[in-house]
Tab-separated table of C-alpha atoms and ligand atoms in Angstrom:
chain	number	residue	atom	x	y	z
A	1	MET	CA	-27.148	-25.537	-2.120
A	2	THR	CA	-24.941	-23.751	-3.855
A	3	LYS	CA	-22.561	-21.877	-1.274
A	4	LYS	CA	-22.163	-18.243	-1.140
A	5	ILE	CA	-18.421	-16.882	-0.824
A	6	VAL	CA	-18.341	-12.854	-0.334
A	7	VAL	CA	-15.276	-11.135	-0.502
A	8	LEU	CA	-14.588	-7.962	0.668
A	9	GLY	CA	-12.385	-5.619	-1.197
A	10	ALA	CA	-10.758	-6.109	-4.534
A	11	GLY	CA	-7.254	-5.465	-3.492
A	12	TYR	CA	-4.122	-7.827	-3.541
A	13	ALA	CA	-5.687	-10.415	-1.269
A	14	GLY	CA	-9.205	-9.894	-2.264
A	15	ILE	CA	-8.867	-9.866	-6.275
A	16	ARG	CA	-6.712	-13.099	-5.862
A	17	VAL	CA	-9.062	-14.770	-4.233
A	18	ALA	CA	-11.636	-14.088	-6.664
A	19	THR	CA	-9.540	-14.686	-9.776
A	20	GLN	CA	-8.601	-17.951	-8.580
A	21	LEU	CA	-11.592	-19.348	-7.143
A	22	LYS	CA	-13.740	-18.488	-10.186
A	23	HIS	CA	-11.238	-21.279	-11.892
A	24	LYS	CA	-11.893	-24.241	-9.389
A	25	ASN	CA	-14.534	-26.866	-9.462
A	26	GLY	CA	-17.533	-26.921	-6.950
A	27	ASP	CA	-20.968	-25.627	-5.943
A	28	PHE	CA	-20.493	-22.201	-5.174
A	29	GLU	CA	-20.866	-18.800	-6.347
A	30	ILE	CA	-18.469	-15.624	-5.544
A	31	ILE	CA	-19.467	-11.880	-5.080
A	32	LEU	CA	-16.664	-9.433	-4.701
A	33	VAL	CA	-17.086	-6.296	-3.241
A	34	ASP	CA	-14.977	-2.981	-3.804
A	35	GLN	CA	-16.357	0.598	-3.449
A	36	ASN	CA	-14.399	1.273	-6.791
A	37	THR	CA	-14.590	-0.182	-10.256
A	38	TYR	CA	-10.964	-0.901	-10.279
A	39	HIS	CA	-8.205	-2.645	-8.250
A	40	THR	CA	-5.211	-0.532	-7.682
A	41	GLU	CA	-1.541	-1.995	-7.861
A	42	LYS	CA	-0.774	0.355	-4.278
A	43	THR	CA	3.151	-0.380	-4.379
A	44	CYS	CA	3.353	2.142	-7.332
A	45	LEU	CA	1.115	4.839	-5.815
A	46	HIS	CA	4.838	6.747	-5.016
A	47	GLU	CA	5.151	6.795	-8.558
A	48	VAL	CA	2.143	8.430	-9.144
A	49	ALA	CA	2.448	10.765	-6.654
A	50	ALA	CA	5.593	12.175	-7.970
A	51	GLY	CA	4.458	12.372	-11.623
A	52	GLN	CA	6.792	9.475	-12.899
A	53	GLN	CA	3.898	7.201	-13.594
A	54	ALA	CA	-0.058	7.990	-15.019
A	55	PRO	CA	-2.893	7.195	-12.685
A	56	GLU	CA	-4.299	4.609	-15.102
A	57	ASN	CA	-1.167	2.886	-15.485
A	58	ILE	CA	-1.451	1.235	-11.848
A	59	ILE	CA	-5.268	0.483	-12.252
A	60	TYR	CA	-7.356	-2.384	-13.873
A	61	SER	CA	-10.691	-2.911	-14.091
A	62	ILE	CA	-12.102	-5.280	-11.403
A	63	GLU	CA	-15.276	-6.575	-13.559
A	64	ASP	CA	-12.871	-7.506	-16.557
A	65	CYS	CA	-11.002	-9.757	-14.346
A	66	SER	CA	-13.452	-11.286	-11.809
A	67	ASN	CA	-17.026	-11.322	-13.677
A	68	CYS	CA	-17.835	-14.512	-15.479
A	69	LYS	CA	-20.790	-17.580	-14.361
A	70	LYS	CA	-19.574	-18.207	-11.173
A	71	SER	CA	-18.473	-14.720	-10.040
A	72	LYS	CA	-20.109	-11.426	-9.859
A	73	PHE	CA	-18.696	-8.069	-9.032
A	74	ILE	CA	-20.742	-5.480	-7.174
A	75	GLN	CA	-19.397	-1.932	-6.926
A	76	ASP	CA	-20.540	-0.833	-3.583
A	77	LYS	CA	-19.515	0.635	-0.053
A	78	VAL	CA	-19.374	-1.929	2.868
A	79	VAL	CA	-20.841	-0.458	5.987
A	80	LYS	CA	-21.105	-3.408	8.251
A	81	ILE	CA	-20.107	-6.690	8.750
A	82	ASP	CA	-22.734	-8.687	10.839
A	83	LYS	CA	-20.616	-11.816	11.773
A	84	ASP	CA	-23.020	-13.230	14.010
A	85	ASN	CA	-25.748	-13.358	11.036
A	86	ASN	CA	-23.711	-14.104	8.300
A	87	ASN	CA	-24.454	-11.110	6.269
A	88	VAL	CA	-23.112	-7.561	5.471
A	89	ILE	CA	-24.668	-4.632	4.852
A	90	LEU	CA	-23.677	-2.578	1.544
A	91	GLU	CA	-24.301	1.196	1.092
A	92	ASN	CA	-26.671	0.825	-2.085
A	93	HIS	CA	-27.236	-3.147	-2.295
A	94	GLY	CA	-28.219	-3.511	1.311
A	95	LYS	CA	-28.116	-7.108	2.838
A	96	ILE	CA	-25.956	-9.437	1.300
A	97	ASP	CA	-25.973	-13.149	3.090
A	98	TYR	CA	-22.711	-15.011	2.930
A	99	ASP	CA	-21.609	-18.780	3.734
A	100	TYR	CA	-18.180	-17.794	3.309
A	101	LEU	CA	-16.384	-14.530	4.175
A	102	VAL	CA	-13.378	-13.084	3.270
A	103	ILE	CA	-12.165	-9.769	4.263
A	104	GLY	CA	-9.568	-8.102	2.284
A	105	LEU	CA	-10.511	-3.946	3.185
A	106	GLY	CA	-6.847	-3.003	3.054
A	107	PHE	CA	-5.143	-0.273	5.262
A	108	LYS	CA	-5.762	3.633	6.023
A	109	SER	CA	-3.210	6.057	6.842
A	110	GLU	CA	-2.050	6.198	10.372
A	111	THR	CA	-2.017	9.387	11.963
A	112	PHE	CA	-1.500	8.299	15.695
A	113	GLY	CA	-3.740	11.140	16.585
A	114	ILE	CA	-1.145	13.675	15.778
A	115	LYS	CA	-2.571	17.037	15.558
A	116	GLY	CA	-3.096	18.748	12.313
A	117	VAL	CA	-2.479	15.827	10.142
A	118	GLU	CA	-5.763	15.249	8.804
A	119	GLU	CA	-6.222	18.676	7.680
A	120	ASN	CA	-2.798	19.980	6.528
A	121	ALA	CA	-0.703	16.953	5.109
A	122	PHE	CA	-1.491	14.417	2.137
A	123	SER	CA	-1.564	10.991	2.652
A	124	MET	CA	-0.740	8.484	0.149
A	125	VAL	CA	-2.933	5.458	0.301
A	126	ASN	CA	-4.949	5.301	-2.754
A	127	LEU	CA	-5.050	6.281	-6.441
A	128	ASP	CA	-7.118	9.519	-5.369
A	129	GLN	CA	-4.584	10.700	-2.536
A	130	ALA	CA	-1.474	10.081	-4.912
A	131	VAL	CA	-3.115	11.748	-7.655
A	132	ALA	CA	-4.006	14.902	-5.444
A	133	ILE	CA	-0.062	14.661	-4.597
A	134	ASN	CA	0.702	15.266	-8.116
A	135	LYS	CA	-1.456	17.760	-9.024
A	136	HIS	CA	-0.717	19.785	-5.588
A	137	ILE	CA	3.094	19.775	-6.622
A	138	ASN	CA	2.528	20.856	-9.889
A	139	SER	CA	0.087	23.645	-8.612
A	140	GLN	CA	2.543	24.808	-6.527
A	141	ILE	CA	5.295	25.033	-9.115
A	142	ARG	CA	2.991	26.908	-11.268
A	143	ALA	CA	2.502	29.320	-8.010
A	144	TYR	CA	6.147	29.513	-7.525
A	145	LEU	CA	6.645	30.631	-11.465
A	146	ASP	CA	3.886	33.083	-11.874
A	147	GLY	CA	4.057	34.423	-8.472
A	148	ASP	CA	6.766	35.606	-5.737
A	149	ARG	CA	9.454	33.040	-6.690
A	150	ASP	CA	9.275	31.920	-3.168
A	151	LYS	CA	11.251	28.732	-2.718
A	152	LYS	CA	9.065	27.441	0.238
A	153	LYS	CA	6.719	26.635	-2.565
A	154	LEU	CA	9.063	24.079	-3.858
A	155	LYS	CA	9.825	22.616	-0.868
A	156	ILE	CA	8.256	19.113	-0.167
A	157	ILE	CA	8.427	17.722	3.082
A	158	VAL	CA	7.781	13.755	3.459
A	159	CYS	CA	7.056	12.570	7.437
A	160	GLY	CA	8.314	9.160	7.771
A	161	ALA	CA	11.023	7.393	6.202
A	162	GLY	CA	9.471	3.953	6.033
A	163	PHE	CA	9.728	2.069	3.017
A	164	THR	CA	6.852	4.706	1.461
A	165	GLY	CA	8.492	7.426	2.849
A	166	VAL	CA	11.911	6.235	1.198
A	167	GLU	CA	10.168	4.918	-2.291
A	168	LEU	CA	8.472	8.126	-2.253
A	169	LEU	CA	11.606	10.458	-2.054
A	170	GLY	CA	13.363	8.267	-4.544
A	171	ALA	CA	10.667	8.915	-6.874
A	172	LEU	CA	10.515	12.394	-6.220
A	173	ALA	CA	14.663	12.920	-6.407
A	174	GLU	CA	14.202	11.662	-9.987
A	175	GLN	CA	11.152	13.612	-11.107
A	176	MET	CA	11.925	17.063	-9.554
A	177	PRO	CA	14.977	17.618	-12.056
A	178	LYS	CA	12.647	16.836	-15.056
A	179	TYR	CA	10.276	19.155	-13.504
A	180	ALA	CA	12.659	21.830	-13.236
A	181	GLU	CA	13.866	21.533	-16.866
A	182	LYS	CA	10.363	21.043	-18.197
A	183	HIS	CA	9.135	24.279	-16.311
A	184	GLY	CA	12.572	26.177	-16.469
A	185	PHE	CA	13.363	26.744	-12.728
A	186	SER	CA	16.806	25.803	-11.035
A	187	GLU	CA	17.497	22.853	-9.727
A	188	ASP	CA	18.224	24.469	-6.474
A	189	SER	CA	14.951	26.020	-6.185
A	190	TYR	CA	13.406	23.062	-4.702
A	191	GLU	CA	14.061	21.063	-1.794
A	192	LEU	CA	13.193	17.737	-0.662
A	193	VAL	CA	13.118	17.029	3.196
A	194	CYS	CA	12.468	14.144	5.441
A	195	VAL	CA	11.510	14.057	9.003
A	196	GLU	CA	11.987	10.888	10.870
A	197	SER	CA	11.580	9.900	14.154
A	198	ALA	CA	14.245	7.063	14.185
A	199	THR	CA	17.886	7.777	13.790
A	200	ARG	CA	18.477	4.273	12.193
A	201	LEU	CA	16.795	4.338	9.044
A	202	LEU	CA	15.598	1.355	7.202
A	203	PRO	CA	15.923	-1.353	10.168
A	204	MET	CA	14.564	-3.736	8.098
A	205	PHE	CA	17.989	-4.060	6.021
A	206	SER	CA	21.580	-4.341	7.206
A	207	GLU	CA	23.357	-1.292	8.064
A	208	ASN	CA	25.336	-1.545	4.608
A	209	LEU	CA	22.427	-1.986	2.501
A	210	ALA	CA	20.298	0.928	4.313
A	211	ASN	CA	23.405	3.338	4.560
A	212	TYR	CA	23.423	2.793	0.527
A	213	ALA	CA	19.877	3.681	0.153
A	214	ILE	CA	20.251	6.816	2.213
A	215	ASP	CA	23.577	8.175	0.805
A	216	TYR	CA	22.011	7.334	-2.753
A	217	LEU	CA	18.550	9.204	-1.759
A	218	LYS	CA	21.350	12.481	-0.148
A	219	ASP	CA	23.411	12.445	-3.139
A	220	LEU	CA	20.667	13.337	-4.900
A	221	GLY	CA	19.720	16.064	-2.700
A	222	VAL	CA	17.181	14.572	-0.139
A	223	LYS	CA	17.861	16.349	3.413
A	224	PHE	CA	17.167	13.752	6.303
A	225	ILE	CA	16.248	15.222	9.848
A	226	THR	CA	16.482	12.191	11.988
A	227	GLY	CA	15.529	11.427	15.297
A	228	ALA	CA	12.777	13.999	14.901
A	229	LYS	CA	9.130	13.340	15.976
A	230	VAL	CA	6.677	15.438	14.387
A	231	ASN	CA	4.399	16.567	16.841
A	232	GLU	CA	1.964	18.586	14.939
A	233	ILE	CA	1.408	19.928	11.230
A	234	LYS	CA	0.188	23.300	10.852
A	235	PRO	CA	-1.077	24.792	7.307
A	236	GLY	CA	2.460	24.744	5.563
A	237	ILE	CA	4.508	23.846	8.720
A	238	VAL	CA	6.025	20.591	10.080
A	239	GLU	CA	6.523	20.840	13.812
A	240	TYR	CA	8.969	18.235	15.144
A	241	ASP	CA	10.771	17.681	18.645
A	242	LYS	CA	14.541	16.818	18.304
A	243	ASP	CA	16.465	16.273	21.335
A	244	GLY	CA	13.744	17.970	23.446
A	245	GLU	CA	13.727	20.878	21.678
A	246	ILE	CA	10.751	22.007	19.180
A	247	HIS	CA	11.584	23.326	15.580
A	248	GLU	CA	9.451	24.181	12.922
A	249	ILE	CA	9.955	23.833	8.893
A	250	GLU	CA	8.074	25.179	6.316
A	251	GLY	CA	6.804	23.288	3.021
A	252	GLY	CA	4.512	23.809	0.083
A	253	THR	CA	3.762	20.328	-0.225
A	254	ILE	CA	3.643	18.046	3.254
A	255	ILE	CA	3.124	14.220	2.839
A	256	TRP	CA	2.199	11.727	5.813
A	257	THR	CA	4.031	8.147	5.431
A	258	THR	CA	4.285	7.398	8.989
A	259	GLY	CA	2.649	4.241	8.972
A	260	VAL	CA	-0.886	2.527	8.034
A	261	SER	CA	-3.552	0.434	10.206
A	262	GLY	CA	-6.069	-1.942	8.909
A	263	VAL	CA	-9.722	0.058	7.918
A	264	ASP	CA	-11.932	1.157	10.774
A	265	LEU	CA	-14.743	-1.178	9.685
A	266	VAL	CA	-13.034	-4.152	11.246
A	267	SER	CA	-13.447	-3.109	14.694
A	268	GLU	CA	-16.178	-1.152	14.183
A	269	SER	CA	-17.884	-4.505	13.199
A	270	GLY	CA	-16.726	-5.851	16.530
A	271	PHE	CA	-13.726	-7.832	15.460
A	272	GLU	CA	-10.942	-7.612	18.397
A	273	ALA	CA	-8.347	-5.519	16.649
A	274	LYS	CA	-5.130	-3.854	17.205
A	275	ARG	CA	-4.303	-1.089	14.822
A	276	GLY	CA	-7.161	-2.442	12.634
A	277	ARG	CA	-5.572	-5.990	12.248
A	278	VAL	CA	-6.887	-9.008	13.622
A	279	ILE	CA	-4.678	-11.964	14.873
A	280	VAL	CA	-6.177	-14.793	13.081
A	281	LYS	CA	-6.255	-18.575	13.482
A	282	ASP	CA	-3.649	-20.725	11.621
A	283	ASP	CA	-5.836	-21.048	8.884
A	284	LEU	CA	-6.483	-17.416	8.510
A	285	THR	CA	-9.911	-17.925	9.980
A	286	VAL	CA	-11.221	-15.438	12.775
A	287	GLU	CA	-11.136	-16.846	16.562
A	288	GLY	CA	-15.260	-17.880	16.875
A	289	TYR	CA	-15.631	-17.743	13.423
A	290	ASP	CA	-14.592	-20.486	11.565
A	291	ASN	CA	-16.304	-19.080	8.227
A	292	VAL	CA	-14.846	-15.594	8.064
A	293	PHE	CA	-11.142	-15.259	6.651
A	294	MET	CA	-9.409	-12.057	7.203
A	295	LEU	CA	-6.546	-11.461	4.574
A	296	GLY	CA	-3.861	-8.783	4.406
A	297	ASP	CA	-3.551	-5.230	5.795
A	298	VAL	CA	-6.402	-6.160	8.258
A	299	SER	CA	-4.922	-9.488	9.333
A	300	ALA	CA	-1.672	-10.040	11.800
A	301	VAL	CA	-0.019	-13.619	11.431
A	302	ILE	CA	2.316	-13.887	13.980
A	303	ASP	CA	6.011	-14.361	12.733
A	304	PRO	CA	7.307	-17.726	14.873
A	305	GLU	CA	10.812	-16.255	14.779
A	306	SER	CA	10.327	-12.746	16.102
A	307	ASN	CA	6.947	-13.459	17.861
A	308	ARG	CA	5.574	-9.968	16.485
A	309	PRO	CA	3.153	-10.135	13.535
A	310	TYR	CA	4.772	-10.104	9.784
A	311	PRO	CA	4.739	-6.461	8.190
A	312	THR	CA	2.114	-5.988	6.290
A	313	THR	CA	3.343	-5.832	2.550
A	314	ALA	CA	1.542	-6.992	-1.024
A	315	GLN	CA	3.425	-10.132	-0.905
A	316	ILE	CA	2.163	-11.612	2.109
A	317	ALA	CA	-1.501	-10.611	0.855
A	318	LEU	CA	-1.115	-12.615	-1.802
A	319	ALA	CA	0.451	-15.437	-0.307
A	320	MET	CA	-2.473	-15.290	2.330
A	321	ALA	CA	-5.065	-15.170	-0.481
A	322	SER	CA	-3.958	-18.579	-2.123
A	323	SER	CA	-4.180	-20.206	1.206
A	324	CYS	CA	-7.314	-18.947	1.769
A	325	VAL	CA	-8.740	-20.459	-1.382
A	326	ASP	CA	-7.060	-23.699	-0.507
A	327	ASN	CA	-8.776	-23.696	2.707
A	328	ILE	CA	-11.927	-22.294	1.554
A	329	LEU	CA	-12.347	-25.559	-1.279
A	330	LYS	CA	-11.091	-27.812	1.524
A	331	LYS	CA	-14.048	-26.402	3.646
A	332	LEU	CA	-16.600	-27.048	0.905
A	333	GLU	CA	-15.511	-30.869	0.619
A	334	GLY	CA	-15.574	-31.218	4.385
A	335	LYS	CA	-12.217	-31.476	4.651
A	336	GLU	CA	-9.545	-30.157	7.683
A	337	THR	CA	-8.121	-26.761	6.553
A	338	GLU	CA	-4.254	-26.229	6.265
A	339	LYS	CA	-2.026	-23.863	8.283
A	340	PHE	CA	-0.769	-20.847	6.172
A	341	VAL	CA	2.878	-20.835	6.338
A	342	TYR	CA	4.810	-17.644	4.999
A	343	VAL	CA	8.051	-17.817	3.369
A	344	SER	CA	8.763	-14.251	2.282
A	345	LYS	CA	10.304	-14.185	-0.764
A	346	GLY	CA	12.471	-11.246	-0.017
A	347	THR	CA	12.170	-7.477	0.376
A	348	VAL	CA	12.697	-4.705	-2.111
A	349	CYS	CA	12.583	-1.051	-1.856
A	350	SER	CA	12.826	1.020	-4.814
A	351	LEU	CA	15.167	4.128	-5.321
A	352	GLY	CA	13.768	5.950	-8.382
A	353	ASN	CA	13.139	4.072	-11.406
A	354	THR	CA	16.293	1.994	-11.615
A	355	ASN	CA	18.049	1.762	-8.469
A	356	ALA	CA	17.049	-0.076	-5.341
A	357	VAL	CA	18.048	-2.116	-2.442
A	358	ALA	CA	16.681	-5.557	-1.815
A	359	VAL	CA	17.280	-8.724	0.595
A	360	VAL	CA	16.332	-11.782	-1.368
A	361	GLY	CA	17.140	-15.495	-0.104
A	362	GLY	CA	19.341	-13.966	2.437
A	363	LYS	CA	21.180	-12.338	-0.494
A	364	GLU	CA	21.712	-8.623	-0.428
A	365	LEU	CA	21.165	-6.710	-3.867
A	366	LYS	CA	21.414	-3.235	-4.607
A	367	GLY	CA	21.323	-0.915	-7.666
A	368	TYR	CA	20.017	-1.678	-11.361
A	369	PRO	CA	19.447	-5.853	-10.110
A	370	ALA	CA	17.335	-4.932	-7.414
A	371	SER	CA	15.076	-2.226	-9.321
A	372	ALA	CA	14.488	-4.766	-12.013
A	373	LEU	CA	13.779	-7.447	-9.734
A	374	LYS	CA	11.035	-4.746	-8.130
A	375	LYS	CA	9.605	-4.449	-11.646
A	376	ILE	CA	9.721	-8.126	-12.290
A	377	ILE	CA	7.562	-8.742	-8.896
A	378	ALA	CA	4.929	-5.627	-10.043
A	379	THR	CA	4.474	-7.439	-13.230
A	380	ARG	CA	3.870	-10.944	-11.413
A	381	SER	CA	1.682	-9.335	-9.080
A	382	ILE	CA	-0.596	-8.020	-11.932
A	383	HIS	CA	-0.387	-11.468	-13.727
A	384	MET	CA	-1.193	-13.065	-10.428
A	385	GLY	CA	-4.173	-10.955	-9.301
A	386	SER	CA	-5.634	-10.460	-13.316
A	387	GLY	CA	-4.915	-13.692	-14.244
A	388	LYS	CA	-4.992	-11.894	-17.711
A	389	ILE	CA	-1.914	-12.199	-20.042
A	390	GLY	CA	-2.766	-9.370	-22.391
A	391	LEU	CA	-3.576	-6.900	-19.255
A	392	THR	CA	-0.085	-8.175	-17.850
A	393	LEU	CA	1.661	-7.347	-21.152
A	394	LYS	CA	-0.215	-3.958	-21.274
A	395	LYS	CA	0.180	-2.742	-17.675
A	396	GLY	CA	3.371	-4.974	-16.541
A	397	ARG	CA	6.523	-3.207	-16.070
A	398	PHE	CA	8.829	-4.190	-18.874
A	399	ASP	CA	10.660	-0.843	-18.833
A	400	LEU	CA	13.665	-2.753	-17.596
A	401	TYR	CA	16.079	-0.526	-19.438
A	402	ARG	CA	14.548	3.095	-19.216
B	1	NAD	P1	6.428	1.722	8.713
B	1	NAD	O1	5.524	1.854	9.704
B	1	NAD	O2	7.086	1.210	7.650
B	1	NAD	O3	7.450	3.480	8.833
B	1	NAD	C1	6.919	4.627	9.210
B	1	NAD	C2	8.220	5.588	9.394
B	1	NAD	O4	7.861	6.877	10.085
B	1	NAD	C3	8.796	4.664	10.502
B	1	NAD	O5	10.468	4.807	10.049
B	1	NAD	C4	8.697	5.437	11.988
B	1	NAD	O6	9.866	5.718	12.580
B	1	NAD	C5	8.364	7.101	11.210
B	1	NAD	N1	7.347	7.641	12.184
B	1	NAD	C6	6.192	7.262	12.830
B	1	NAD	N2	5.833	8.553	13.329
B	1	NAD	C7	6.292	9.343	13.334
B	1	NAD	C8	6.474	10.904	13.683
B	1	NAD	N3	5.571	11.544	14.435
B	1	NAD	N4	7.466	11.971	13.425
B	1	NAD	C9	8.265	11.226	12.354
B	1	NAD	N5	8.648	9.965	11.911
B	1	NAD	C10	7.933	9.075	12.471
B	1	NAD	O7	5.310	2.553	7.317
B	1	NAD	P2	5.063	2.580	5.657
B	1	NAD	O8	6.655	2.909	5.172
B	1	NAD	O9	3.908	3.494	5.397
B	1	NAD	O10	4.686	1.442	5.428
B	1	NAD	C11	3.646	0.556	5.686
B	1	NAD	C12	3.690	-1.197	5.686
B	1	NAD	O11	3.841	-1.055	3.941
B	1	NAD	C13	4.894	-1.577	6.260
B	1	NAD	O12	4.709	-2.830	6.631
B	1	NAD	C14	5.845	-1.639	5.045
B	1	NAD	O13	6.947	-2.547	4.731
B	1	NAD	C15	4.928	-1.961	3.399
B	1	NAD	N6	5.614	-1.433	2.773
B	1	NAD	C16	6.435	-2.181	1.710
B	1	NAD	C17	6.883	-1.760	0.668
B	1	NAD	C18	7.856	-2.894	-0.014
B	1	NAD	O14	7.887	-4.084	0.086
B	1	NAD	N7	8.404	-1.985	-0.514
B	1	NAD	C19	6.685	-0.482	0.315
B	1	NAD	C20	5.775	0.331	1.069
B	1	NAD	C21	5.147	-0.058	2.132
């Protein structure tokens, strides 16, 4: 009997599973479910938020990539995963049974329960939010120019200097002078401020590389307030604790980038999760549920070197997807599954469009070569996810000399 493989989420992991599986032989059908009709290249959200990229440049149609005789796309929201009865409940399409389930539902912004974050700060975990940030920055520029010229309107505060915060600051530091020129305000009218609880920034890089990145951003005018833990966000105000003293800074745009966790649906469906991530078995299935694979940001694979879960990245999600495809095929053939082994290809953090820092194969890179590498990785990801050369040529990052 034809086996039904249901894939939840068309993020990096989900879309890759669906596009790879549909080319494989076997008596199975694939149903890919996502609440959106498009896949988002989420590693580029900061560029949309800053206004460097049009939203349509970082998305592509899921249906175009997944639909075929073997594979069908359903646009709907997953409301429940009933792992004990092998079915999922969708908001509009109701119950769907599965033989194998792949969960790649992605992440949400982590507020750590800090007061006022949800109400008074923008998070940046999906396309709508990135678009909303850019609209808000532009509305603040208009309000500044048409109103009282209060410079606070042009002050952008980024909370958290992880990869997301730093990449966003790099894009903003490049874009704001362009907005200043376009709208006719001086470059000393706006401010970019980052509030970060750690004192050593970008700890995943050597001090040398991290200093290069932070000094570069400082040279572009970004002000870092480090050792400063945000306690509360009030309307237009970030309150933080530094050296036991409470401070407040005001800004027209407050963006929350202090980390992410897996979506709530995972723990709501009874999976044992910590910050929305489930520690999976060696073959990426869930303990007690051999037909359920958990991939990407909802999944935690322990790094044998650090004994901690690998950080969530697009790269590991894509690697998990390939391993999951192999293991589903093995299960369909009645063979033993294989252990997922992660070999990181490296880490890149962009600093605007033409600068970046990176570690690749143990070697440190900075400047233009690192930035070109980031674009090559982004282009490869579009190709591996969509499986379509035409789409890769259209949406890929070939602006290496811009
Ligand atoms: P993160 O957890 O990596 O960084 C969050 C930062 O916020 C940390 O520096 C932390 O000290 C700070 N912070 C937390 N609470 C705070 C508070 N109350 N006040 C002030 N500062 C606070 O989160 P992220 O940057 O959103 O990244 C999420 C994941 O996505 C990470 O695993 C990251 O590696 C990955 N990512 C990778 C890339 C890339 O590879 N280029 C880009 C973006 C994100």
